[in-house]
Amino acid sequence: MKISYNWLKQFLQIDWESQKTGELLTNLGLEVEGIERFESVKGGLAGVVVGHVLTCEKHPNADRLKVTTVDIGTESPVQIVCGAPNVATGQKVPVATIGTTLYTAEGEPWQIKKGKIRGQESHGMICAEDELGLGKSHDGIMVLSDTLEPGTPCSEVFEIEKDEVFEIGLTPNRADAMSHYGVARDLKAGLEQHEITKGLVTPSTSNFSIDNRSLRIDVDVEDNELAPRYCGLTISNIIVQDSPYWLKNRLQAIGLSPINNVVDVTNYVLHELGQPLHAFDANKIKGGKIEVKRLPKGTKFTTLDDVERELHEEDLMICDSEKPMCIAGVFGGTYSGVTENTSAIFLESAYFDPISIRKSAKRHGLNTDASFRFERGIDIELTEYALKRAAVLIREIAGGEISSDVVDLYPKKPKERQVFLTFDKINSLIGQEIPRDTIKTILSSLDIKVNNVTESGLGLTIPFYRVDVEREVDVIEEILRVYGYNKIGFNEKFNASVAENSRFENHRLQEVIGNMLSSLGYNEIMTNSLIAKEAMEAVSSESDSVEMMNPLSSDLSVLRTSMLPSGLEAVRYNNNRQQNNLKLFEFGKTYHKSKKVNLERQHLSLFVSGNRGSDSWTSPTEKTDFFYVKGCVQAVLRRLGLENIKEEPLDNGTLSESLSYSINGKQIGAFGLVHTNVLKNLDIKNDVFFVDLDWDLILDLVQNQTISFSEIPKFPEVSRDFALLLDENITFQQVNDVAWKTEKKLLKKVNLFDVYMGKNLPEGKKSYAVSFTLQDGNKTLTDKQIDKLMAKLQHNYEQKLGATLR
């Protein structure tokens, strides 16, 4: 945001250098990112003086040139060759002397030099207004007033504005400082802490008066929640033309291009007071009535940038009796705007709901000075005052009469916010005691009214324009920034205690698992929790999405209920850049809405696609498959020390070939191959495996884990194999479970090392080759013990699974 120092001085009589003022503004929380110098005419007309044309004769060697002698206030006149058709003896003209630097329309500098033109010496240049940057005309030289003395600097003749402009990095919460008046208000409070008391000069509206009531326009607001206050009046018999230099200079200093005197006044008041205004051509308002309402979805409307837009049913519109004229608080329309033919206007000053304005601006991709302020919250009490201020200025520079009463629809005045501020809270939060009288002085300088004073604290009323001050801590922040962060002392000695943290702390376990996954070739990603509603619906049937009230865009409108859509976006992004072999993991949150409470759940998600590794001449590339991903999941669960995990097939519309994992009846996660329909919607051509682990539940489960250890066995282990003929529907998990239920003491490992289905097997059967590792920690196992155990395993397989040995 740009703030003109000259403009600021209209509110506050201050003679500090801009650098010093900038430092104070930064200390007040209005960070000055830079200070730029501004000149309304580039170069400030340095070297350009008033000249008196003494003689003017035809050039001997050129039909269109003239040779003049000009008195420029020096000892003797100078000769200047001029090609302007209107140059004549006796004129007072602007002369750029030798060595003067002028600028092209593009800002490129060029210097006036002594030279010869067709054999005649020329010692300067008689200038047209476009050559000096004073206008656009190049029809001839400028002719000045006869009363001017030769040699007078032209910088004194014209209203050349020299200014210094602060570039302020305004934080979103400081809606009160979105104007020169708001910044001056803060600066005044800061100066008082330097024992400099300055009165704040507010623009006067004392000469506001209604000239007649010849042009009445009625106003109807359908929804007072969206437009809590709406003011307006009419001004007739105006003359729309260029603005005076002082107004142009103010706007150009802060980077705005002047348009015409009426529109320039609305922009001027916006940046002066922070209240957006809009002027409608009154003769184009059909039916003599303004209607503030919403229109049906799909209604066509052409904005000032000549773009035809389709309205949303929630867009608040300013309409006449027949059609829309303006997107309220955002952008005007082409039809009802002020032009050079406008003779009467309806001037609007309103307060619109910030959320409604934000949504409309984002929906239509518009970001205007008006929407910037409305969506952050303006001062509802300033609406009528700003209207009168603008009306007075328009009548002053565009003529005309105020031709109606002020319409002020303000059905429900908001309640003033009350805050009780305790002295103990101030001291504990700041860490230093501030004198109570100083606190009261600061609050008074910020227009925060002290209603009552007790031994424990202060009862306060917050002004309407401080939309960001709602709580006690907000008031303390205000006190601290005005008092000065630099005044808060600190001890030379710092004391710190070392906290004892459990090895099961969330961040520690995330680091352990993250390091393990990295060692397996995974890359960590961090994705946005906000996604498009359509993207969420494409992968999840849940209807509990948390929708944003004020989304940045439609692509960031809901909080995710699953880690899948944002992860698939990362996969697609990488695939589009020829990165097809992906192993990604993310620790993130999902968000769920219920009738009683909103929930946040932590998850660990894995996304695997493409080949297991890069191509190599030493070994063939293997494509990622179900069992590879399953191995990664089991590795994570083993590293966390989780046991007694039950695997079950999962029937999921999003995943195919999927498994779920549970402990004691609680599902801790699932994984599988993402369904092709989901991938097709996102234009992902490669298979993607998705793992979703409930990290919150896992954190609860691992808290109960204890580390158990035993010495390394001194006696050898023994391995035996079975080739089991089983029904096709029998899983290895069932085979594994029967083995461990049969023998827990001597059995150390069960491994499936071959699966066969095909020729020489009965229909509906398959063969599992399973190895069993046995070991006794106290002695060497005998053949008799081993045979007995294997016979017991064989019996249980035959009885419980219907298996036979091949």
Tab-separated table of N, CA, C and O in Angstrom, residues 480-545:
chain	number	residue	atom	x	y	z
A	480	LEU	N	1.351	-2.626	23.302
A	480	LEU	CA	2.774	-2.925	23.140
A	480	LEU	C	3.349	-2.285	21.886
A	480	LEU	O	4.452	-1.738	21.909
A	481	ARG	N	2.612	-2.343	20.758
A	481	ARG	CA	3.172	-1.795	19.518
A	481	ARG	C	3.298	-0.274	19.585
A	481	ARG	O	4.215	0.304	19.000
A	482	VAL	N	2.392	0.392	20.306
A	482	VAL	CA	2.497	1.847	20.446
A	482	VAL	C	3.549	2.204	21.495
A	482	VAL	O	4.331	3.145	21.310
A	483	TYR	N	3.591	1.453	22.580
A	483	TYR	CA	4.601	1.699	23.613
A	483	TYR	C	6.002	1.499	23.057
A	483	TYR	O	6.935	2.245	23.355
A	484	GLY	N	6.137	0.479	22.202
A	484	GLY	CA	7.420	0.230	21.555
A	484	GLY	C	8.038	-1.088	21.975
A	484	GLY	O	8.371	-1.265	23.155
A	485	TYR	N	8.161	-2.009	21.034
A	485	TYR	CA	8.813	-3.289	21.334
A	485	TYR	C	10.268	-3.069	21.773
A	485	TYR	O	10.808	-3.838	22.578
A	486	ASN	N	10.870	-2.016	21.249
A	486	ASN	CA	12.278	-1.764	21.574
A	486	ASN	C	12.473	-1.328	23.025
A	486	ASN	O	13.596	-1.339	23.526
A	487	LYS	N	11.376	-0.921	23.674
A	487	LYS	CA	11.486	-0.479	25.065
A	487	LYS	C	11.398	-1.643	26.049
A	487	LYS	O	11.611	-1.448	27.244
A	488	ILE	N	11.068	-2.802	25.557
A	488	ILE	CA	10.939	-3.961	26.447
A	488	ILE	C	12.339	-4.521	26.701
A	488	ILE	O	13.046	-4.913	25.777
A	489	GLY	N	12.736	-4.535	27.968
A	489	GLY	CA	14.073	-5.002	28.324
A	489	GLY	C	14.131	-6.517	28.431
A	489	GLY	O	13.110	-7.206	28.411
A	490	PHE	N	15.329	-7.025	28.531
A	490	PHE	CA	15.499	-8.457	28.727
A	490	PHE	C	16.731	-8.674	29.601
A	490	PHE	O	17.643	-7.850	29.642
A	491	ASN	N	16.723	-9.780	30.321
A	491	ASN	CA	17.825	-10.107	31.216
A	491	ASN	C	19.011	-10.632	30.429
A	491	ASN	O	18.862	-11.262	29.379
A	492	GLU	N	20.201	-10.353	30.948
A	492	GLU	CA	21.401	-10.873	30.311
A	492	GLU	C	21.535	-12.379	30.499
A	492	GLU	O	22.190	-13.057	29.726
A	493	LYS	N	20.867	-12.885	31.514
A	493	LYS	CA	20.948	-14.312	31.804
A	493	LYS	C	19.619	-14.968	31.462
A	493	LYS	O	18.557	-14.504	31.865
A	494	PHE	N	19.696	-16.037	30.711
A	494	PHE	CA	18.507	-16.797	30.361
A	494	PHE	C	18.533	-18.141	31.078
A	494	PHE	O	19.556	-18.825	31.080
A	495	ASN	N	17.428	-18.506	31.678
A	495	ASN	CA	17.297	-19.792	32.349
A	495	ASN	C	16.419	-20.706	31.506
A	495	ASN	O	15.386	-20.279	30.986
A	496	ALA	N	16.811	-21.926	31.374
A	496	ALA	CA	16.025	-22.901	30.617
A	496	ALA	C	16.087	-24.238	31.311
A	496	ALA	O	17.094	-24.587	31.935
A	497	SER	N	15.010	-24.959	31.251
A	497	SER	CA	14.966	-26.301	31.849
A	497	SER	C	14.900	-27.321	30.728
A	497	SER	O	14.325	-27.069	29.675
A	498	VAL	N	15.507	-28.467	30.963
A	498	VAL	CA	15.497	-29.537	29.978
A	498	VAL	C	14.301	-30.430	30.279
A	498	VAL	O	14.217	-31.032	31.352
A	499	ALA	N	13.380	-30.473	29.356
A	499	ALA	CA	12.173	-31.261	29.554
A	499	ALA	C	12.442	-32.719	29.211
A	499	ALA	O	13.175	-33.024	28.273
A	500	GLU	N	11.847	-33.598	29.994
A	500	GLU	CA	11.983	-35.019	29.730
A	500	GLU	C	10.877	-35.431	28.761
A	500	GLU	O	9.685	-35.347	29.094
A	501	ASN	N	11.246	-35.833	27.595
A	501	ASN	CA	10.278	-36.217	26.579
A	501	ASN	C	10.276	-37.721	26.384
A	501	ASN	O	11.321	-38.374	26.399
A	502	SER	N	9.095	-38.257	26.202
A	502	SER	CA	8.954	-39.682	25.935
A	502	SER	C	9.466	-39.997	24.534
A	502	SER	O	9.362	-39.180	23.627
A	503	ARG	N	10.001	-41.187	24.378
A	503	ARG	CA	10.450	-41.577	23.053
A	503	ARG	C	9.263	-41.832	22.122
A	503	ARG	O	9.429	-42.047	20.926
A	504	PHE	N	8.053	-41.814	22.699
A	504	PHE	CA	6.851	-42.008	21.894
A	504	PHE	C	6.183	-40.676	21.527
A	504	PHE	O	5.031	-40.669	21.088
A	505	GLU	N	6.895	-39.569	21.723
A	505	GLU	CA	6.353	-38.274	21.292
A	505	GLU	C	6.102	-38.301	19.787
A	505	GLU	O	6.848	-38.932	19.019
A	506	ASN	N	5.069	-37.607	19.393
A	506	ASN	CA	4.656	-37.610	17.989
A	506	ASN	C	5.812	-37.257	17.046
A	506	ASN	O	6.101	-37.970	16.080
A	507	HIS	N	6.505	-36.152	17.336
A	507	HIS	CA	7.550	-35.695	16.423
A	507	HIS	C	8.718	-36.685	16.362
A	507	HIS	O	9.364	-36.834	15.326
A	508	ARG	N	8.968	-37.380	17.487
A	508	ARG	CA	10.062	-38.351	17.490
A	508	ARG	C	9.722	-39.567	16.632
A	508	ARG	O	10.558	-40.061	15.865
A	509	LEU	N	8.491	-40.060	16.771
A	509	LEU	CA	8.091	-41.213	15.977
A	509	LEU	C	8.017	-40.855	14.490
A	509	LEU	O	8.360	-41.662	13.633
A	510	GLN	N	7.573	-39.623	14.194
A	510	GLN	CA	7.550	-39.201	12.796
A	510	GLN	C	8.965	-39.175	12.214
A	510	GLN	O	9.190	-39.563	11.066
A	511	GLU	N	9.913	-38.749	13.029
A	511	GLU	CA	11.299	-38.708	12.551
A	511	GLU	C	11.845	-40.125	12.334
A	511	GLU	O	12.523	-40.395	11.335
A	512	VAL	N	11.511	-41.037	13.244
A	512	VAL	CA	11.986	-42.419	13.114
A	512	VAL	C	11.430	-43.054	11.846
A	512	VAL	O	12.171	-43.633	11.037
A	513	ILE	N	10.113	-42.954	11.653
A	513	ILE	CA	9.481	-43.575	10.486
A	513	ILE	C	9.877	-42.844	9.210
A	513	ILE	O	10.101	-43.469	8.164
A	514	GLY	N	10.009	-41.532	9.286
A	514	GLY	CA	10.433	-40.769	8.109
A	514	GLY	C	11.820	-41.173	7.651
A	514	GLY	O	12.071	-41.353	6.455
A	515	ASN	N	12.728	-41.347	8.593
A	515	ASN	CA	14.089	-41.782	8.246
A	515	ASN	C	14.085	-43.192	7.654
A	515	ASN	O	14.832	-43.486	6.713
A	516	MET	N	13.239	-44.054	8.225
A	516	MET	CA	13.178	-45.413	7.708
A	516	MET	C	12.646	-45.434	6.268
A	516	MET	O	13.192	-46.107	5.391
A	517	LEU	N	11.585	-44.668	6.025
A	517	LEU	CA	11.017	-44.624	4.676
A	517	LEU	C	11.997	-43.996	3.690
A	517	LEU	O	12.099	-44.431	2.535
A	518	SER	N	12.728	-42.993	4.147
A	518	SER	CA	13.743	-42.386	3.276
A	518	SER	C	14.802	-43.399	2.883
A	518	SER	O	15.282	-43.428	1.747
A	519	SER	N	15.162	-44.260	3.829
A	519	SER	CA	16.167	-45.286	3.535
A	519	SER	C	15.651	-46.315	2.548
A	519	SER	O	16.424	-47.006	1.892
A	520	LEU	N	14.311	-46.414	2.434
A	520	LEU	CA	13.703	-47.331	1.478
A	520	LEU	C	13.444	-46.654	0.124
A	520	LEU	O	12.821	-47.244	-0.754
A	521	GLY	N	13.911	-45.408	-0.011
A	521	GLY	CA	13.784	-44.712	-1.288
A	521	GLY	C	12.580	-43.798	-1.397
A	521	GLY	O	12.278	-43.294	-2.481
A	522	TYR	N	11.885	-43.540	-0.294
A	522	TYR	CA	10.715	-42.675	-0.319
A	522	TYR	C	11.126	-41.203	-0.171
A	522	TYR	O	12.138	-40.887	0.467
A	523	ASN	N	10.324	-40.321	-0.749
A	523	ASN	CA	10.501	-38.872	-0.592
A	523	ASN	C	9.300	-38.302	0.151
A	523	ASN	O	8.147	-38.643	-0.166
A	524	GLU	N	9.577	-37.428	1.103
A	524	GLU	CA	8.480	-36.834	1.871
A	524	GLU	C	7.869	-35.673	1.091
A	524	GLU	O	8.573	-34.879	0.477
A	525	ILE	N	6.545	-35.564	1.128
A	525	ILE	CA	5.842	-34.452	0.497
A	525	ILE	C	5.005	-33.730	1.554
A	525	ILE	O	4.679	-34.288	2.601
A	526	MET	N	4.677	-32.486	1.270
A	526	MET	CA	3.767	-31.710	2.112
A	526	MET	C	2.745	-31.074	1.181
A	526	MET	O	3.089	-30.253	0.340
A	527	THR	N	1.493	-31.461	1.323
A	527	THR	CA	0.445	-30.961	0.445
A	527	THR	C	-0.531	-30.088	1.225
A	527	THR	O	-0.577	-30.121	2.457
A	528	ASN	N	-1.330	-29.334	0.473
A	528	ASN	CA	-2.280	-28.405	1.081
A	528	ASN	C	-3.481	-29.166	1.620
A	528	ASN	O	-4.016	-30.058	0.965
A	529	SER	N	-3.910	-28.805	2.824
A	529	SER	CA	-5.108	-29.427	3.395
A	529	SER	C	-6.374	-28.933	2.713
A	529	SER	O	-7.427	-29.554	2.835
A	530	LEU	N	-6.274	-27.786	2.019
A	530	LEU	CA	-7.424	-27.234	1.299
A	530	LEU	C	-7.407	-27.736	-0.138
A	530	LEU	O	-6.383	-27.662	-0.812
A	531	ILE	N	-8.543	-28.211	-0.606
A	531	ILE	CA	-8.639	-28.718	-1.968
A	531	ILE	C	-9.976	-28.294	-2.561
A	531	ILE	O	-10.836	-27.734	-1.871
A	532	ALA	N	-10.159	-28.574	-3.840
A	532	ALA	CA	-11.427	-28.293	-4.503
A	532	ALA	C	-12.484	-29.306	-4.047
A	532	ALA	O	-12.191	-30.471	-3.816
A	533	LYS	N	-13.707	-28.843	-3.924
A	533	LYS	CA	-14.791	-29.712	-3.483
A	533	LYS	C	-14.988	-30.872	-4.456
A	533	LYS	O	-15.230	-32.006	-4.049
A	534	GLU	N	-14.857	-30.581	-5.749
A	534	GLU	CA	-15.028	-31.627	-6.763
A	534	GLU	C	-13.965	-32.710	-6.634
A	534	GLU	O	-14.235	-33.902	-6.809
A	535	ALA	N	-12.726	-32.296	-6.324
A	535	ALA	CA	-11.635	-33.264	-6.163
A	535	ALA	C	-11.889	-34.173	-4.965
A	535	ALA	O	-11.587	-35.361	-4.993
A	536	MET	N	-12.466	-33.614	-3.902
A	536	MET	CA	-12.764	-34.413	-2.723
A	536	MET	C	-13.886	-35.400	-3.007
A	536	MET	O	-13.828	-36.582	-2.618
A	537	GLU	N	-14.912	-34.934	-3.708
A	537	GLU	CA	-16.047	-35.801	-4.006
A	537	GLU	C	-15.662	-36.935	-4.960
A	537	GLU	O	-16.290	-37.988	-4.957
A	538	ALA	N	-14.620	-36.712	-5.770
A	538	ALA	CA	-14.206	-37.726	-6.738
A	538	ALA	C	-13.580	-38.948	-6.080
A	538	ALA	O	-13.573	-40.033	-6.662
A	539	VAL	N	-13.060	-38.797	-4.874
A	539	VAL	CA	-12.366	-39.914	-4.216
A	539	VAL	C	-13.004	-40.335	-2.907
A	539	VAL	O	-12.576	-41.315	-2.296
A	540	SER	N	-14.015	-39.599	-2.451
A	540	SER	CA	-14.600	-39.910	-1.151
A	540	SER	C	-16.102	-39.698	-1.202
A	540	SER	O	-16.585	-38.706	-1.753
A	541	SER	N	-16.835	-40.624	-0.624
A	541	SER	CA	-18.288	-40.514	-0.564
A	541	SER	C	-18.755	-39.836	0.717
A	541	SER	O	-19.946	-39.665	0.937
A	542	GLU	N	-17.797	-39.436	1.563
A	542	GLU	CA	-18.152	-38.786	2.817
A	542	GLU	C	-18.832	-37.447	2.550
A	542	GLU	O	-18.457	-36.705	1.648
A	543	SER	N	-19.840	-37.141	3.363
A	543	SER	CA	-20.569	-35.871	3.199
A	543	SER	C	-20.271	-34.901	4.333
A	543	SER	O	-21.020	-33.967	4.553
A	544	ASP	N	-19.171	-35.154	5.047
A	544	ASP	CA	-18.859	-34.321	6.217
A	544	ASP	C	-17.717	-33.353	5.946
A	544	ASP	O	-16.977	-32.987	6.845
A	545	SER	N	-17.547	-32.956	4.707
A	545	SER	CA	-16.471	-32.014	4.378
A	545	SER	C	-16.705	-30.677	5.080
A	545	SER	O	-17.832	-30.194	5.164
